[in-house]
mmCIF file with all atom_site columns, C-alpha atoms in Angstrom:
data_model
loop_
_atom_site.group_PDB
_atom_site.id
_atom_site.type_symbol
_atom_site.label_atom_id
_atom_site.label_alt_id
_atom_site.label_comp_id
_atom_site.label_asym_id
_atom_site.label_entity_id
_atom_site.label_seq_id
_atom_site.pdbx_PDB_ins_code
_atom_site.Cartn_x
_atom_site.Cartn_y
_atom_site.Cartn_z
_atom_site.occupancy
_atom_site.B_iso_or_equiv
_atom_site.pdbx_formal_charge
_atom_site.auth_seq_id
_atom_site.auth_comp_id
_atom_site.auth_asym_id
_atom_site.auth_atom_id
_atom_site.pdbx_PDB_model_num
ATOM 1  C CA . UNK A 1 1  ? -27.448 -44.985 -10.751 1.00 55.00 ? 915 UNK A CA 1
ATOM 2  C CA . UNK A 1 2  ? -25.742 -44.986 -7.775  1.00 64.00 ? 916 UNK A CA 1
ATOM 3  C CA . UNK A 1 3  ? -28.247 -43.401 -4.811  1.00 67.00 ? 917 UNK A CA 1
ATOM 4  C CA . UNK A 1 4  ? -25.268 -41.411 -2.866  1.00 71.00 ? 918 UNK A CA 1
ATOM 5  C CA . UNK A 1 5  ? -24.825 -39.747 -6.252  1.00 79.00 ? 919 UNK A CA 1
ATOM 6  C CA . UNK A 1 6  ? -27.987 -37.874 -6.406  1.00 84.00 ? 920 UNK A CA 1
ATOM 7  C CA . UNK A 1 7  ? -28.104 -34.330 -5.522  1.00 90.00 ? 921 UNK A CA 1
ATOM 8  C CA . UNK A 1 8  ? -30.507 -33.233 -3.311  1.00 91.00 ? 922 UNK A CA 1
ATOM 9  C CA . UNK A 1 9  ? -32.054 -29.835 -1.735  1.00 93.00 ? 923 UNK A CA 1
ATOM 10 C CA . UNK A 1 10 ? -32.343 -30.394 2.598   1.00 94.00 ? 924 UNK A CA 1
ATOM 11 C CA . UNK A 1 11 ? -34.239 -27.539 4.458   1.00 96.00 ? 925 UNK A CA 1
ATOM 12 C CA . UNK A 1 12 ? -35.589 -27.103 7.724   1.00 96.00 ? 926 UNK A CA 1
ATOM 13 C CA . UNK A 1 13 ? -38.412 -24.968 9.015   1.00 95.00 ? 927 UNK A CA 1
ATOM 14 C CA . UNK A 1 14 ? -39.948 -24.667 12.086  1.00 95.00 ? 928 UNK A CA 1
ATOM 15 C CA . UNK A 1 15 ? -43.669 -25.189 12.557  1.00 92.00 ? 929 UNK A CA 1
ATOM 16 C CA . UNK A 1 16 ? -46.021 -23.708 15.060  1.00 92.00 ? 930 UNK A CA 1
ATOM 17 C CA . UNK A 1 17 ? -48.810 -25.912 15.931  1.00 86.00 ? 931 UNK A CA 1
ATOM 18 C CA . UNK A 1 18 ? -50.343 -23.518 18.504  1.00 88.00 ? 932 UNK A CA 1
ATOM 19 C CA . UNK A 1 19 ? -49.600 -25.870 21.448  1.00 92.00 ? 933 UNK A CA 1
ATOM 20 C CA . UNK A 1 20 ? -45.801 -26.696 20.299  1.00 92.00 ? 934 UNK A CA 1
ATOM 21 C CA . UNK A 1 21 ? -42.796 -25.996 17.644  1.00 94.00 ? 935 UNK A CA 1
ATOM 22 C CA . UNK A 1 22 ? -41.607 -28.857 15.563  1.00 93.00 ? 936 UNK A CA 1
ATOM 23 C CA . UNK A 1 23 ? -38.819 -28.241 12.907  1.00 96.00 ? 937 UNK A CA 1
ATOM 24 C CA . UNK A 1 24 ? -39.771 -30.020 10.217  1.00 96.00 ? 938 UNK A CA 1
ATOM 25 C CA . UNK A 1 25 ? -37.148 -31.451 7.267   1.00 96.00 ? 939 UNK A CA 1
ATOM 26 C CA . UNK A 1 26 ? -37.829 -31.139 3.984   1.00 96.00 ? 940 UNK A CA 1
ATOM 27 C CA . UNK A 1 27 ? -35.145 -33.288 0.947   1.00 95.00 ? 941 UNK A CA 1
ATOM 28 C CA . UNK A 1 28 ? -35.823 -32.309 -2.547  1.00 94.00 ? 942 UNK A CA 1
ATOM 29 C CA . UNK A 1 29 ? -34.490 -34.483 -5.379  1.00 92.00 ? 943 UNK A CA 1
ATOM 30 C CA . UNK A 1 30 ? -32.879 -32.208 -7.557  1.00 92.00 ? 944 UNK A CA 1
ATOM 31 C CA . UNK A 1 31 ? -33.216 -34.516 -10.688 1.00 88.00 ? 945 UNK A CA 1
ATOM 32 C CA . UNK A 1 32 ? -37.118 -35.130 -10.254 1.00 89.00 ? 946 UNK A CA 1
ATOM 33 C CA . UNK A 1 33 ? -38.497 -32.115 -8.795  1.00 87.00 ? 947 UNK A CA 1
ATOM 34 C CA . UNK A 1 34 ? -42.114 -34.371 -8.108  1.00 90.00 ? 948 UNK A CA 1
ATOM 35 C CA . UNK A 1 35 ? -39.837 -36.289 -5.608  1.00 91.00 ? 949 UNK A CA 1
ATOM 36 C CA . UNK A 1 36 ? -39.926 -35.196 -2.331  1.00 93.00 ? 950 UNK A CA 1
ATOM 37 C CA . UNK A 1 37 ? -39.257 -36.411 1.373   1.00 94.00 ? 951 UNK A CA 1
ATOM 38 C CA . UNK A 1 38 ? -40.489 -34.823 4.791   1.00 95.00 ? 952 UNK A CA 1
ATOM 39 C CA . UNK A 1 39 ? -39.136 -36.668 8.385   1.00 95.00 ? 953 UNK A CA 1
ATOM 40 C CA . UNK A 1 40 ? -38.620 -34.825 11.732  1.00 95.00 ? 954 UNK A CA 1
ATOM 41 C CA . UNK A 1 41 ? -34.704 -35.416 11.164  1.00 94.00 ? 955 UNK A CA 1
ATOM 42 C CA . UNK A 1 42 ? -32.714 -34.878 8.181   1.00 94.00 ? 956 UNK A CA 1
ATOM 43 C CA . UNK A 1 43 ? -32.149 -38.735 7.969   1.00 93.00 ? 957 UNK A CA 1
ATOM 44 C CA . UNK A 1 44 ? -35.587 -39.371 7.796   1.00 95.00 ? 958 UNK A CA 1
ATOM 45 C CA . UNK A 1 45 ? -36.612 -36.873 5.336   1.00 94.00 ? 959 UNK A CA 1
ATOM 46 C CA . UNK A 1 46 ? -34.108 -38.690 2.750   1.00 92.00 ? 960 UNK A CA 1
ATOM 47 C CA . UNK A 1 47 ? -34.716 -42.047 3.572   1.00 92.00 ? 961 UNK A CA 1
ATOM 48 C CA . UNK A 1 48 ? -38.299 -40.579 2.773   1.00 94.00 ? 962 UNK A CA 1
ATOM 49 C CA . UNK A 1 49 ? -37.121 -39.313 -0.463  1.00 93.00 ? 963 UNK A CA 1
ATOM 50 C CA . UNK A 1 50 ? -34.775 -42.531 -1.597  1.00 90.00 ? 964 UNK A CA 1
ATOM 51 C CA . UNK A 1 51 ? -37.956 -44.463 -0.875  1.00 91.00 ? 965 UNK A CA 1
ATOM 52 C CA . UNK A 1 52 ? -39.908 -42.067 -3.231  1.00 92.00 ? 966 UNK A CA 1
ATOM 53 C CA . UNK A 1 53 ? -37.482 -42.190 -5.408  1.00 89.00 ? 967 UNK A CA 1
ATOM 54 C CA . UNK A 1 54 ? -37.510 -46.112 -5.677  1.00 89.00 ? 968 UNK A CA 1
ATOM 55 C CA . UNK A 1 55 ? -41.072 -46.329 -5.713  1.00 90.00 ? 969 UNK A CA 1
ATOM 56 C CA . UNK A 1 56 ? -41.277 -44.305 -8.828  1.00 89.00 ? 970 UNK A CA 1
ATOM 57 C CA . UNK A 1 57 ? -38.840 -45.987 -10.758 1.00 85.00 ? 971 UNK A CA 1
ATOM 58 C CA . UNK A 1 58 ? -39.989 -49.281 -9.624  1.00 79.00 ? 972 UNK A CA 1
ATOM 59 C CA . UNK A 1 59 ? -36.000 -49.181 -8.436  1.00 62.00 ? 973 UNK A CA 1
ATOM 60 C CA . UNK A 1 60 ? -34.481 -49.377 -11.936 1.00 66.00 ? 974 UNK A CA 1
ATOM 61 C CA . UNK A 1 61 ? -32.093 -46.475 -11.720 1.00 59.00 ? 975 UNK A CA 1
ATOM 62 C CA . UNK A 1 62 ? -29.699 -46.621 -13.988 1.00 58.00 ? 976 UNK A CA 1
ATOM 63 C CA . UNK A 1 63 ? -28.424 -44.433 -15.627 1.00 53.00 ? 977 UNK A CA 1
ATOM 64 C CA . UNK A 1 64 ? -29.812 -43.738 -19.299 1.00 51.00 ? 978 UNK A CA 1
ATOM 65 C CA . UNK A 1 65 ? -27.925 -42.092 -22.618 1.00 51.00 ? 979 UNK A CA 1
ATOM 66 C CA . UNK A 1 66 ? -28.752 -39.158 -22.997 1.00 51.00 ? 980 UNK A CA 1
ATOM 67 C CA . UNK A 1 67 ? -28.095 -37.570 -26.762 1.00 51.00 ? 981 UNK A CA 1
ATOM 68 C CA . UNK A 1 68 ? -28.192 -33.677 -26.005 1.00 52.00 ? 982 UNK A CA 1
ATOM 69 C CA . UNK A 1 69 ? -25.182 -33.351 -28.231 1.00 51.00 ? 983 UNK A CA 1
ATOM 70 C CA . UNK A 1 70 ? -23.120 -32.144 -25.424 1.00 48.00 ? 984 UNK A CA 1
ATOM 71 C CA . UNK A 1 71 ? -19.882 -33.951 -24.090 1.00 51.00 ? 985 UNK A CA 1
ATOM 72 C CA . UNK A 1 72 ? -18.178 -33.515 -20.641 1.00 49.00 ? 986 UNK A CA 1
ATOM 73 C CA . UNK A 1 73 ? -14.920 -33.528 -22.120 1.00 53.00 ? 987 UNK A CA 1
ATOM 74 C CA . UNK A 1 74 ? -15.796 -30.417 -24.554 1.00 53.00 ? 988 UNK A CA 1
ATOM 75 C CA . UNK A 1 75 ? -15.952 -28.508 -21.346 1.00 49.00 ? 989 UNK A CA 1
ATOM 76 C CA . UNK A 1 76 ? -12.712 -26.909 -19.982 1.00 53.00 ? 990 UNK A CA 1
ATOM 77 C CA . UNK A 1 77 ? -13.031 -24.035 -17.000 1.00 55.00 ? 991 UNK A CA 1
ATOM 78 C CA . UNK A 1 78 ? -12.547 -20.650 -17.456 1.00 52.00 ? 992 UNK A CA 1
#
């Protein structure tokens, strides 16, 4: 699987620590919710998450058949 192809969840939220405010990035893999990567910059917090990701799959992601019995080319928009 191509990594620029996986969709992904980036928020930020500010922390107080008492003595200072640090925004804080959070990227959440959208296909393996247990995936998750926190940096100080959005860049960091996915780097953090592509290396999660990669360390759980041992970096074999490719992509896998999947038989739900649905087709993308049964779909047509409204």
């Amino acid at each position: 699987m191509d990594l620029s192809a996986i969709p992904y969840l980036l928020i930020s939220r500010e922390l107080d620590f008492g003595f200072s405010t640090e925004k804080v990035f959070l990227c959440l893999c959208l296909l393996d919710h247990l995936v998750l990567g926190v940096g100080l910059s959005r860049d960091e917090a996915m780097r953090h998450m592509v290396t999660e990701l990669e360390r759980k799959y041992d970096g074999n992601l490719e992509e896998t058949d999947d038989d739900d019995g649905f087709e993308l080319d049964s779909f047509r928009p409204n």
